[in-house]
Coordinates of C-alpha atoms in Angstrom, one line a residue:
Chain I
X1 CA 0.0 0.0 0.0
X2 CA 1.2 3.5 -0.8
X3 CA 1.8 5.9 2.0
X4 CA -1.0 8.4 2.7
X5 CA -1.2 11.1 5.3
X6 CA -2.6 10.1 8.7
X7 CA -6.3 9.4 8.3
X8 CA -9.1 10.8 10.4
X9 CA -11.4 8.1 11.7
X10 CA -14.8 6.9 10.4
X11 CA -16.9 9.4 12.4
X12 CA -14.8 12.3 11.4
X13 CA -15.0 11.3 7.7
X14 CA -18.7 10.9 8.0
X15 CA -19.1 14.4 9.4
X16 CA -16.9 15.8 6.6
X17 CA -19.1 14.1 4.0
X18 CA -22.2 15.4 5.6
X19 CA -20.8 18.9 5.9
X20 CA -19.9 18.8 2.2
X21 CA -23.4 17.7 1.4
X22 CA -22.3 14.5 -0.2
X23 CA -24.2 12.3 2.3
X24 CA -27.5 13.4 3.8
X25 CA -28.1 12.2 7.4
X26 CA -31.6 10.9 8.2
X27 CA -31.2 9.9 11.8
X28 CA -30.3 6.3 11.4
X29 CA -26.6 5.1 11.5
X30 CA -25.8 3.6 8.1
X31 CA -28.8 5.1 6.3
X32 CA -28.0 8.2 4.2
X33 CA -29.2 10.2 1.3
X34 CA -26.7 10.8 -1.5
X35 CA -26.2 14.1 -3.4
X36 CA -26.1 14.5 -7.1
X37 CA -22.3 14.6 -7.1
X38 CA -22.1 11.4 -5.1
X39 CA -24.5 9.7 -7.5
X40 CA -22.5 10.9 -10.5
X41 CA -19.5 9.1 -9.2
X42 CA -21.5 5.9 -8.6
X43 CA -23.0 6.0 -12.1
X44 CA -19.6 6.7 -13.8
X45 CA -17.9 3.9 -11.9
X46 CA -20.7 1.6 -12.8
X47 CA -20.3 2.5 -16.4
X48 CA -16.6 1.7 -16.1
X49 CA -17.4 -1.8 -14.9
X50 CA -19.8 -2.2 -17.8
X51 CA -17.1 -1.3 -20.2
X52 CA -14.5 -3.6 -18.6
X53 CA -16.8 -6.6 -19.0
X54 CA -18.4 -5.6 -22.3
X55 CA -17.0 -8.4 -24.3
X56 CA -17.6 -11.1 -21.7
X57 CA -21.1 -11.9 -22.9
X58 CA -22.8 -11.6 -19.6
X59 CA -26.6 -11.8 -19.3
X60 CA -27.8 -8.6 -17.7
X61 CA -30.4 -9.2 -14.9
X62 CA -31.6 -6.5 -12.6
X63 CA -33.6 -7.4 -9.6
X64 CA -35.4 -5.1 -7.1
X65 CA -33.9 -5.1 -3.6
X66 CA -36.1 -8.0 -2.6
X67 CA -35.7 -11.7 -2.6
X68 CA -38.4 -14.5 -2.5
X69 CA -38.3 -15.5 1.2
X70 CA -38.5 -19.2 0.2
X71 CA -35.3 -18.8 -1.9
X72 CA -33.7 -16.9 1.0
X73 CA -34.5 -19.8 3.4
X74 CA -33.1 -22.3 0.9
X75 CA -29.9 -20.3 0.4
X76 CA -28.5 -21.1 3.9
X77 CA -27.9 -17.4 4.5
X78 CA -29.6 -17.9 7.9
X79 CA -27.1 -20.5 8.8
X80 CA -24.1 -18.1 8.2
X81 CA -25.4 -14.5 8.7
X82 CA -28.7 -14.5 10.6
X83 CA -27.8 -11.2 12.2
X84 CA -27.5 -9.3 8.9
X85 CA -30.7 -10.3 7.1
X86 CA -33.8 -8.1 6.9
X87 CA -37.2 -9.6 6.5
X88 CA -40.1 -7.4 5.3
X89 CA -43.2 -7.4 7.4
X90 CA -46.6 -5.8 6.7
X91 CA -49.8 -5.1 8.5
X92 CA -52.4 -7.6 7.6
X93 CA -55.2 -6.8 10.1
X94 CA -58.6 -5.3 9.6
X95 CA -60.2 -2.1 10.9
X96 CA -60.1 -3.1 14.6
X97 CA -56.4 -3.9 14.5
X98 CA -55.8 -0.7 12.7
X99 CA -57.6 1.3 15.4
X100 CA -55.4 -0.5 18.0
X101 CA -52.2 0.2 15.9
X102 CA -53.0 3.9 15.7
X103 CA -53.7 4.0 19.5
X104 CA -50.4 2.4 20.2
X105 CA -48.6 4.8 17.8
X106 CA -50.3 7.8 19.4
X107 CA -49.4 6.7 22.9
X108 CA -45.8 5.9 22.0
X109 CA -46.2 2.2 22.5
X110 CA -44.8 -0.5 20.2
X111 CA -47.2 -0.7 17.3
X112 CA -45.3 -3.4 15.3
X113 CA -47.1 -6.4 16.9
X114 CA -49.5 -6.8 14.0
X115 CA -46.7 -6.7 11.4
X116 CA -46.5 -10.2 9.8
X117 CA -43.8 -11.5 7.6
X118 CA -44.4 -11.1 3.9
X119 CA -42.9 -13.3 1.2
X120 CA -40.0 -10.9 0.7
X121 CA -36.6 -10.5 2.3
X122 CA -34.4 -7.6 1.4
X123 CA -31.6 -8.7 -0.9
X124 CA -28.5 -9.5 1.2
X125 CA -26.1 -9.7 -1.8
X126 CA -26.9 -8.8 -5.4
X127 CA -26.3 -12.3 -6.7
X128 CA -28.8 -14.2 -4.5
X129 CA -31.8 -13.9 -6.8
X130 CA -30.1 -15.4 -9.8
X131 CA -29.3 -19.0 -8.6
X132 CA -32.9 -20.3 -8.5
X133 CA -33.6 -18.5 -11.8
X134 CA -30.7 -20.2 -13.5
X135 CA -31.5 -23.5 -11.8
X136 CA -35.1 -23.4 -13.2
X137 CA -33.7 -23.2 -16.7
X138 CA -32.2 -26.6 -16.5
X139 CA -28.5 -27.6 -17.1
X140 CA -26.1 -24.8 -18.0
X141 CA -25.1 -24.3 -21.6
X142 CA -21.7 -25.6 -22.7
X143 CA -19.1 -23.2 -21.4
X144 CA -21.3 -22.2 -18.4
X145 CA -22.9 -18.9 -17.8
X146 CA -22.0 -15.3 -16.8
X147 CA -24.6 -13.0 -15.2
X148 CA -24.3 -9.3 -14.5
X149 CA -26.4 -8.0 -11.5
X150 CA -26.7 -4.7 -9.6
X151 CA -28.9 -3.9 -6.7
X152 CA -29.3 -2.2 -3.4
X153 CA -28.6 -4.7 -0.6
X154 CA -29.4 -4.6 3.1
X155 CA -27.3 -5.7 6.0
X156 CA -28.3 -4.9 9.6
X157 CA -25.1 -3.6 11.0
X158 CA -25.7 0.0 12.2
X159 CA -22.4 1.9 12.2
X160 CA -21.1 5.4 12.2
X161 CA -18.5 4.3 9.6
X162 CA -19.8 5.7 6.3
X163 CA -18.2 2.7 4.6
X164 CA -20.5 0.4 6.5
X165 CA -24.0 1.3 5.4
X166 CA -27.1 -0.7 6.1
X167 CA -28.4 -0.1 2.6
X168 CA -25.8 0.1 -0.2
X169 CA -25.3 -0.9 -3.8
X170 CA -23.4 -4.0 -5.0
X171 CA -22.6 -4.6 -8.6
X172 CA -21.6 -8.2 -9.4
X173 CA -20.5 -10.4 -12.2
X174 CA -21.3 -14.0 -11.4
X175 CA -19.7 -17.0 -13.2
X176 CA -21.4 -20.4 -13.1
X177 CA -19.7 -23.4 -14.7
X178 CA -16.9 -25.9 -14.1
X179 CA -14.3 -25.3 -11.4
X180 CA -11.8 -24.4 -14.0
X181 CA -14.1 -21.9 -15.7
X182 CA -15.1 -20.1 -12.5
X183 CA -11.5 -20.0 -11.1
X184 CA -10.2 -18.5 -14.4
X185 CA -13.0 -15.9 -14.2
X186 CA -12.0 -14.9 -10.7
X187 CA -8.3 -14.6 -11.8
X188 CA -9.3 -12.3 -14.7
X189 CA -11.3 -10.0 -12.4
X190 CA -8.5 -10.0 -9.8
X191 CA -6.3 -8.7 -12.5
X192 CA -8.9 -6.2 -13.7
X193 CA -9.5 -5.0 -10.2
X194 CA -5.8 -4.3 -9.6
X195 CA -5.7 -2.4 -12.9
X196 CA -8.8 -0.5 -12.1
X197 CA -7.7 0.6 -8.7
X198 CA -4.4 1.7 -10.2
X199 CA -6.1 3.8 -12.8
X200 CA -8.4 5.3 -10.2
X201 CA -5.3 6.6 -8.4
X202 CA -6.0 5.1 -5.0
X203 CA -3.6 3.1 -2.8
X204 CA -4.7 -0.5 -2.4
X205 CA -3.8 -4.0 -1.5
X206 CA -5.3 -7.4 -2.3
X207 CA -5.6 -9.8 0.6
X208 CA -7.2 -13.1 1.5
X209 CA -10.4 -12.5 3.6
X210 CA -13.4 -14.1 5.2
X211 CA -17.1 -13.4 5.5
X212 CA -18.5 -12.3 8.9
X213 CA -20.0 -15.7 9.8
X214 CA -22.2 -15.7 12.9
X215 CA -21.2 -17.2 16.3
X216 CA -18.7 -19.8 17.5
X217 CA -19.4 -22.2 14.6
X218 CA -18.9 -19.2 12.3
X219 CA -15.3 -18.9 13.5
X220 CA -14.5 -22.3 12.0
X221 CA -16.2 -21.4 8.7
X222 CA -14.2 -18.2 8.5
X223 CA -10.9 -20.0 9.2
X224 CA -11.7 -22.6 6.6
X225 CA -12.6 -19.9 4.0
X226 CA -9.2 -18.2 4.6
X227 CA -7.2 -21.5 4.6
X228 CA -8.7 -22.4 1.2
X229 CA -8.2 -18.9 -0.3
X230 CA -11.9 -18.8 -1.2
X231 CA -12.2 -15.0 -0.7
X232 CA -10.0 -12.2 -1.8
X233 CA -10.6 -8.5 -1.2
X234 CA -9.2 -5.4 -2.8
X235 CA -8.8 -3.0 0.1
X236 CA -8.5 0.7 0.0
X237 CA -7.7 2.9 3.0
X238 CA -10.7 5.2 3.6
X239 CA -10.7 6.0 7.3
X240 CA -7.7 4.0 8.4
X241 CA -4.4 2.9 6.9
X242 CA -4.1 0.0 9.3
X243 CA -7.7 -1.2 8.6
X244 CA -8.3 -0.5 4.9
X245 CA -11.8 -1.1 3.5
X246 CA -12.8 -3.9 1.3
X247 CA -14.1 -2.2 -1.9
X248 CA -14.1 -5.2 -4.3
X249 CA -14.3 -8.9 -3.4
X250 CA -13.5 -12.0 -5.4
X251 CA -15.3 -15.0 -4.2
X252 CA -15.1 -18.7 -5.1
X253 CA -18.1 -20.4 -3.7
X254 CA -17.0 -23.9 -4.8
X255 CA -20.2 -26.0 -5.2
X256 CA -22.1 -24.3 -2.4
X257 CA -24.8 -22.7 -4.5
X258 CA -24.6 -25.5 -7.1
X259 CA -25.5 -28.1 -4.5
X260 CA -28.2 -26.0 -2.9
X261 CA -29.9 -25.2 -6.2
X262 CA -29.0 -28.4 -8.1
X263 CA -27.3 -26.4 -10.8
X264 CA -25.6 -28.7 -13.3
X265 CA -23.0 -28.0 -16.0
X266 CA -23.6 -29.2 -19.6
X267 CA -21.4 -32.2 -18.7
X268 CA -23.7 -33.2 -15.9
X269 CA -21.5 -32.2 -13.0
X270 CA -22.5 -30.0 -10.1
X271 CA -21.9 -26.3 -11.1
X272 CA -19.3 -24.3 -9.3
X273 CA -19.8 -20.5 -8.9
X274 CA -17.6 -17.5 -8.3
X275 CA -18.4 -13.8 -8.3
X276 CA -16.7 -10.4 -8.3
X277 CA -18.5 -7.8 -6.3
X278 CA -18.0 -4.1 -6.2
X279 CA -19.1 -2.1 -3.2
X280 CA -20.3 1.0 -5.1
X281 CA -20.6 3.4 -2.2
X282 CA -17.2 2.2 -0.8
X283 CA -15.5 2.9 -4.1
X284 CA -17.1 6.4 -4.2
X285 CA -16.1 7.0 -0.6
X286 CA -12.5 5.9 -1.4
X287 CA -12.4 8.3 -4.4
X288 CA -13.7 11.2 -2.4
X289 CA -11.2 10.4 0.3
X290 CA -8.2 10.4 -1.9
X291 CA -9.1 13.0 -4.6
X292 CA -11.2 15.4 -2.5
X293 CA -14.8 16.5 -2.5
X294 CA -14.6 18.7 -5.6
X295 CA -15.1 16.5 -8.7
X296 CA -13.7 19.1 -10.9
X297 CA -10.4 19.0 -9.0
X298 CA -9.9 15.3 -9.4
X299 CA -6.8 14.1 -11.4
X300 CA -7.4 14.4 -15.1
X301 CA -6.7 10.7 -15.7
X302 CA -9.3 9.7 -13.2
X303 CA -11.9 12.1 -14.6
X304 CA -11.2 10.7 -18.1
X305 CA -11.6 7.1 -16.9
X306 CA -14.9 8.0 -15.2
X307 CA -16.5 10.5 -17.6
X308 CA -14.6 10.0 -20.8
Chain L
X1 CA -58.2 8.0 -25.5
X2 CA -57.3 6.6 -28.9
X3 CA -58.7 3.4 -29.9
X4 CA -56.5 0.3 -29.5
X5 CA -57.2 -3.3 -30.3
X6 CA -58.8 -5.4 -27.7
X7 CA -56.4 -6.0 -24.8
X8 CA -55.4 -9.2 -23.2
X9 CA -55.7 -9.1 -19.4
X10 CA -53.0 -8.6 -16.8
X11 CA -52.1 -12.3 -16.4
X12 CA -51.8 -12.8 -20.1
X13 CA -49.6 -9.7 -20.5
X14 CA -47.4 -10.9 -17.6
X15 CA -47.0 -14.3 -19.3
X16 CA -46.0 -12.6 -22.6
X17 CA -43.5 -10.5 -20.8
X18 CA -42.0 -13.5 -19.1
X19 CA -41.9 -15.5 -22.3
X20 CA -40.1 -12.6 -24.0
X21 CA -37.6 -12.6 -21.2
X22 CA -38.3 -9.0 -20.2
X23 CA -39.5 -9.9 -16.8
X24 CA -38.0 -12.8 -14.8
X25 CA -40.4 -14.6 -12.4
X26 CA -39.0 -15.4 -9.0
X27 CA -42.1 -17.1 -7.4
X28 CA -43.7 -14.1 -5.7
X29 CA -46.5 -12.2 -7.3
X30 CA -45.3 -8.6 -7.9
X31 CA -41.6 -9.4 -7.6
X32 CA -39.7 -9.8 -10.9
X33 CA -36.2 -9.5 -12.3
X34 CA -35.8 -7.2 -15.3
X35 CA -33.9 -7.9 -18.5
X36 CA -31.2 -5.7 -19.9
X37 CA -33.7 -4.4 -22.5
X38 CA -36.3 -3.6 -19.8
X39 CA -33.6 -1.7 -17.9
X40 CA -32.5 0.2 -21.0
X41 CA -36.0 1.6 -21.4
X42 CA -36.2 2.6 -17.8
X43 CA -32.9 4.3 -18.0
X44 CA -33.7 6.1 -21.2
X45 CA -37.1 7.3 -19.9
X46 CA -35.4 8.5 -16.7
X47 CA -33.0 10.5 -18.8
X48 CA -35.9 12.1 -20.6
X49 CA -37.4 13.2 -17.3
X50 CA -34.0 14.7 -16.3
X51 CA -33.8 16.6 -19.6
X52 CA -37.4 17.9 -19.2
X53 CA -36.6 19.3 -15.8
X54 CA -33.0 20.3 -16.5
X55 CA -33.6 24.1 -16.2
X56 CA -35.8 23.9 -13.2
X57 CA -33.0 24.1 -10.6
X58 CA -34.0 21.0 -8.7
X59 CA -31.7 19.7 -5.9
X60 CA -30.9 16.0 -6.7
X61 CA -31.2 13.7 -3.7
X62 CA -31.0 10.0 -4.0
X63 CA -32.1 7.8 -1.0
X64 CA -31.7 4.1 -0.6
X65 CA -35.1 2.3 -0.5
X66 CA -35.2 2.7 3.3
X67 CA -36.8 5.3 5.5
X68 CA -36.1 6.1 9.2
X69 CA -38.9 4.4 11.0
X70 CA -39.4 7.4 13.3
X71 CA -39.9 9.6 10.2
X72 CA -42.3 7.0 8.8
X73 CA -44.3 7.0 12.0
X74 CA -44.5 10.8 12.0
X75 CA -45.6 10.9 8.3
X76 CA -49.1 9.6 9.1
X77 CA -48.7 7.0 6.4
X78 CA -49.9 4.4 8.9
X79 CA -53.2 6.3 9.3
X80 CA -53.9 6.2 5.6
X81 CA -52.1 3.1 4.1
X82 CA -51.2 0.7 6.9
X83 CA -51.8 -2.3 4.6
X84 CA -49.1 -1.2 2.1
X85 CA -46.1 -0.5 4.3
X86 CA -43.2 -2.8 4.8
X87 CA -41.2 -2.7 8.0
X88 CA -37.7 -4.3 8.1
X89 CA -37.0 -6.8 10.8
X90 CA -33.8 -8.5 11.8
X91 CA -32.6 -11.3 14.0
X92 CA -31.1 -9.9 17.2
X93 CA -30.7 -13.0 19.3
X94 CA -27.6 -15.0 20.4
X95 CA -26.3 -18.5 19.7
X96 CA -29.2 -20.2 21.5
X97 CA -31.9 -18.4 19.6
X98 CA -29.9 -19.0 16.4
X99 CA -29.9 -22.8 17.1
X100 CA -33.7 -22.6 17.6
X101 CA -34.1 -20.6 14.4
X102 CA -32.2 -23.2 12.4
X103 CA -34.2 -26.0 14.0
X104 CA -37.5 -24.3 13.1
X105 CA -36.3 -23.7 9.6
X106 CA -35.2 -27.3 9.2
X107 CA -38.5 -28.6 10.5
X108 CA -40.6 -26.3 8.3
X109 CA -41.9 -24.3 11.3
X110 CA -42.2 -20.5 11.4
X111 CA -38.7 -19.2 12.1
X112 CA -39.5 -15.5 12.1
X113 CA -40.4 -15.2 15.8
X114 CA -37.1 -13.7 16.7
X115 CA -37.2 -11.2 13.9
X116 CA -37.4 -7.8 15.7
X117 CA -38.2 -4.5 14.0
X118 CA -35.2 -2.4 13.0
X119 CA -35.1 1.4 12.6
X120 CA -35.9 1.1 8.9
X121 CA -39.1 0.9 6.9
X122 CA -39.0 0.3 3.1
X123 CA -39.6 3.6 1.3
X124 CA -43.3 3.7 0.4
X125 CA -43.0 6.6 -2.0
X126 CA -39.8 8.3 -3.2
X127 CA -40.5 11.7 -1.7
X128 CA -41.0 10.5 1.9
X129 CA -37.3 10.9 3.0
X130 CA -37.0 14.5 1.9
X131 CA -39.4 16.3 4.2
X132 CA -37.6 15.8 7.5
X133 CA -34.3 16.6 5.7
X134 CA -35.7 19.9 4.4
X135 CA -37.4 20.7 7.7
X136 CA -34.1 20.3 9.6
X137 CA -32.6 23.0 7.3
X138 CA -34.9 25.6 8.7
X139 CA -37.2 27.9 6.7
X140 CA -37.3 27.5 3.0
X141 CA -35.4 30.0 0.8
X142 CA -37.3 32.7 -0.9
X143 CA -39.1 31.1 -3.9
X144 CA -39.3 27.8 -2.2
X145 CA -37.6 24.6 -3.1
X146 CA -37.5 21.9 -5.8
X147 CA -36.2 18.4 -5.1
X148 CA -35.5 15.5 -7.6
X149 CA -35.8 12.0 -6.1
X150 CA -35.7 8.5 -7.5
X151 CA -35.9 5.3 -5.6
X152 CA -37.3 1.8 -5.4
X153 CA -40.5 1.8 -3.3
X154 CA -42.4 -1.1 -1.7
X155 CA -46.1 -1.6 -1.4
X156 CA -47.5 -4.8 -0.1
X157 CA -50.1 -5.6 -2.7
X158 CA -49.3 -9.0 -4.3
X159 CA -50.9 -9.1 -7.7
X160 CA -50.5 -10.9 -11.0
X161 CA -50.9 -7.6 -12.8
X162 CA -47.4 -6.7 -14.0
X163 CA -48.3 -3.1 -13.6
X164 CA -48.8 -3.6 -9.9
X165 CA -45.5 -4.7 -8.5
X166 CA -44.5 -4.9 -4.9
X167 CA -41.1 -3.3 -5.5
X168 CA -41.0 -0.7 -8.3
X169 CA -39.2 2.5 -9.1
X170 CA -40.7 6.0 -8.7
X171 CA -39.1 9.2 -10.0
X172 CA -40.4 12.3 -8.5
X173 CA -40.0 16.1 -8.6
X174 CA -41.3 17.6 -5.4
X175 CA -42.1 21.3 -5.0
X176 CA -42.2 23.0 -1.6
X177 CA -43.3 26.6 -1.2
X178 CA -46.4 28.8 -1.2
X179 CA -49.7 27.4 -2.5
X180 CA -49.3 29.5 -5.6
X181 CA -45.8 28.1 -6.3
X182 CA -46.7 24.5 -5.8
X183 CA -49.9 24.7 -7.8
X184 CA -48.1 26.3 -10.7
X185 CA -45.5 23.6 -10.5
X186 CA -48.2 21.0 -10.8
X187 CA -49.7 22.7 -13.8
X188 CA -46.4 22.8 -15.6
X189 CA -45.8 19.1 -15.1
X190 CA -49.4 18.2 -16.1
X191 CA -48.7 19.9 -19.4
X192 CA -45.3 18.3 -19.7
X193 CA -46.8 14.9 -18.9
X194 CA -49.4 15.3 -21.7
X195 CA -46.6 16.3 -24.1
X196 CA -44.4 13.4 -23.0
X197 CA -47.1 10.8 -23.4
X198 CA -48.0 12.2 -26.9
X199 CA -44.3 12.0 -27.9
X200 CA -44.1 8.5 -26.6
X201 CA -46.8 7.5 -29.0
X202 CA -49.1 6.0 -26.4
X203 CA -52.9 6.6 -25.9
X204 CA -53.6 8.3 -22.6
X205 CA -56.1 10.4 -20.6
X206 CA -55.7 12.6 -17.6
X207 CA -58.2 12.2 -14.9
X208 CA -58.9 13.1 -11.3
X209 CA -58.0 10.3 -8.9
X210 CA -57.6 9.2 -5.3
X211 CA -55.1 7.3 -3.2
X212 CA -56.0 3.8 -1.9
X213 CA -56.9 4.9 1.6
X214 CA -57.5 2.1 4.1
X215 CA -60.8 1.2 5.6
X216 CA -64.2 2.9 6.1
X217 CA -62.6 6.2 7.2
X218 CA -60.4 6.0 4.1
X219 CA -63.5 6.2 1.8
X220 CA -64.2 9.6 3.1
X221 CA -60.6 10.7 2.6
X222 CA -60.7 9.4 -0.9
X223 CA -63.9 11.2 -1.7
X224 CA -62.5 14.4 -0.2
X225 CA -59.3 14.1 -2.3
X226 CA -61.3 13.8 -5.5
X227 CA -63.8 16.6 -4.6
X228 CA -60.8 19.0 -4.2
X229 CA -59.0 17.8 -7.3
X230 CA -55.9 17.1 -5.2
X231 CA -54.7 14.2 -7.3
X232 CA -54.6 13.8 -11.1
X233 CA -53.3 10.8 -12.9
X234 CA -52.1 10.3 -16.5
X235 CA -53.5 6.9 -17.4
X236 CA -52.3 4.7 -20.2
X237 CA -54.2 1.5 -21.2
X238 CA -51.8 -1.4 -20.6
X239 CA -53.9 -4.5 -20.0
X240 CA -57.4 -2.9 -20.2
X241 CA -58.9 -0.1 -22.2
X242 CA -61.7 0.3 -19.6
X243 CA -59.3 0.4 -16.7
X244 CA -56.1 2.2 -17.9
X245 CA -53.1 2.3 -15.6
X246 CA -51.9 5.4 -13.8
X247 CA -48.3 5.9 -15.1
X248 CA -47.8 9.5 -13.8
X249 CA -49.4 11.2 -10.9
X250 CA -49.7 14.9 -10.1
X251 CA -50.4 15.5 -6.4
X252 CA -51.2 18.6 -4.4
X253 CA -50.7 17.7 -0.7
X254 CA -51.8 21.2 0.5
X255 CA -50.2 21.7 3.9
X256 CA -50.2 18.0 4.9
X257 CA -46.5 17.6 5.0
X258 CA -45.8 21.2 5.9
X259 CA -47.8 20.8 9.1
X260 CA -46.4 17.4 10.0
X261 CA -42.8 18.6 9.6
X262 CA -43.2 22.2 10.5
X263 CA -41.9 23.3 7.2
X264 CA -42.1 27.1 6.7
X265 CA -41.8 29.4 3.7
X266 CA -39.4 32.3 3.7
X267 CA -42.5 34.4 4.5
X268 CA -43.1 32.4 7.7
X269 CA -46.2 30.6 6.5
X270 CA -46.8 26.8 6.5
X271 CA -45.2 25.4 3.4
X272 CA -47.4 23.6 0.9
X273 CA -46.1 20.7 -1.2
X274 CA -46.9 19.1 -4.5
X275 CA -45.2 16.3 -6.5
X276 CA -45.1 14.7 -9.9
X277 CA -44.4 11.0 -9.8
X278 CA -43.5 8.7 -12.6
X279 CA -44.1 5.0 -12.2
X280 CA -41.1 3.9 -14.1
X281 CA -42.0 0.2 -14.6
X282 CA -45.5 1.2 -15.6
X283 CA -44.2 3.6 -18.3
X284 CA -41.9 0.8 -19.6
X285 CA -44.8 -1.7 -19.6
X286 CA -46.9 0.8 -21.5
X287 CA -44.2 1.3 -24.1
X288 CA -43.7 -2.5 -24.5
X289 CA -47.5 -2.9 -24.8
X290 CA -48.0 -0.3 -27.5
X291 CA -44.7 -0.6 -29.5
X292 CA -43.9 -4.3 -29.0
X293 CA -41.1 -6.2 -27.4
X294 CA -38.5 -5.5 -30.0
X295 CA -36.8 -2.2 -29.1
X296 CA -35.4 -1.9 -32.6
X297 CA -38.8 -2.0 -34.1
X298 CA -40.2 0.9 -32.0
X299 CA -41.3 4.0 -34.0
X300 CA -38.3 6.1 -35.0
X301 CA -39.6 9.2 -33.1
X302 CA -39.9 7.3 -29.9
X303 CA -36.5 5.8 -30.3
X304 CA -35.1 9.3 -30.9
X305 CA -36.8 10.7 -27.9
X306 CA -35.5 7.9 -25.7
X307 CA -32.0 7.3 -27.1
X308 CA -31.3 10.5 -29.1

């Protein structure tokens, strides 16, 4: 990692972003509005990813930030990350229950008792909706499959670190195929990620990583994931040089999703999957951190990459 | 309204959209993935709105599809539309509760008992986050304020009508100021809306309308809203000529939000508000309905408007 000046911590950076009007506080840690400038950076970076993968032949799928609860239950997310998921609940009562709800609300009591779970869970990671969709199509075509997804995701981890939002956008390319195909895909994107971060003019490092698995059993899963080099992250210092922030991740799921969804390659073997994920807000926050809050003053090469 | 051929119903149109690959079913009514072509239309139409309002001086704010629950409670949405809202709930237990959750899940029991309400409600309409933000800034500037918002919204109304999704995008321009300022804004956009629909080559009509207020008391609110011409809709036939679909709405809230949030004009009076809202998926569905599923075969004038 390149040397940068000493960094102010997460709360300080958040207050700077708010003062500059780039983030708009709404009273909940990890939930912010974005200014037009902030969105311009997100959109431009998103276009850069599109251009990078243009010749890869990905199928574009765009899902709303909601997942079929049944698919969520089948995904085993609850085994690994129960603390992060967000289920969507609605009022399904009649007039009487409504009167009671309004009375509770007026008197400052808990009014959420009649909120019942709907069929929808907020998307925890952009790729989750695609596996059952692909599985329903039958065996993969020869050469496997590549899918391009982009969505808001939810993780319940309130924090004053602007790089740890509860609702944030994730762009992903997901490769489904033989182990060789998906590992080669991950290598390609690791290389592209390094090139991209270099061109964006930010310090970075790539390191092995693990997901935030829940509980004691989770510690074993995390260690196992690291030992097998299943997850790499491209880290950029945003509010700490010692603890840089994961802005891109490169994940090899082995046959995890293939087994759950019975996805098969054209050869009849269980499909393996890998994905590259871009934390869109984190990349924007890294660019604002290293190039300043005035887009016009950003290095010409970075402006050219982003806006042509 | 222009004459169109007899229309197939909602379920038939949905199955056509799915067969054409424009919508991707995921097993929940009102929740669909979108294809690249579908998204191209949404993005192009969104750009047209941006161009239409370019010289209006709106402040761009982009919020994630989540609202501070406290702001939601204060908004009185629960009084009018309790049945549509979606609260976000998360697991906040420890290892023991997690074991129990996994047991329930494995045995097909209800596992959602430990899901507790978070501080977040899914955004019910794109403009809801902005009022408390503006109120916190103090009195409005002279001439009032114009805000441009765009977000996924949630309404719990599962349906097989593709034009009634549970998660859909709404672009809005919101005017906050004196009654004269906000009424003039609404008139401007009513005229722009008619012009836009004409240029898009779709049959339409503009009519007075009402929101889907809940319960018996809601029927009075709805009648009152119609009597006072507070809500107009631009309706385009999508799956029925007799019951065309509201694709744009033009709403005068009077001092409803101004009173709730204590928003004041520069003159010290209670601010009035109005908004124009575009149902992005509905507009796309109307275009696919009237111009066909092959974007390249759309009328040249429509293609030029959308893609330049």
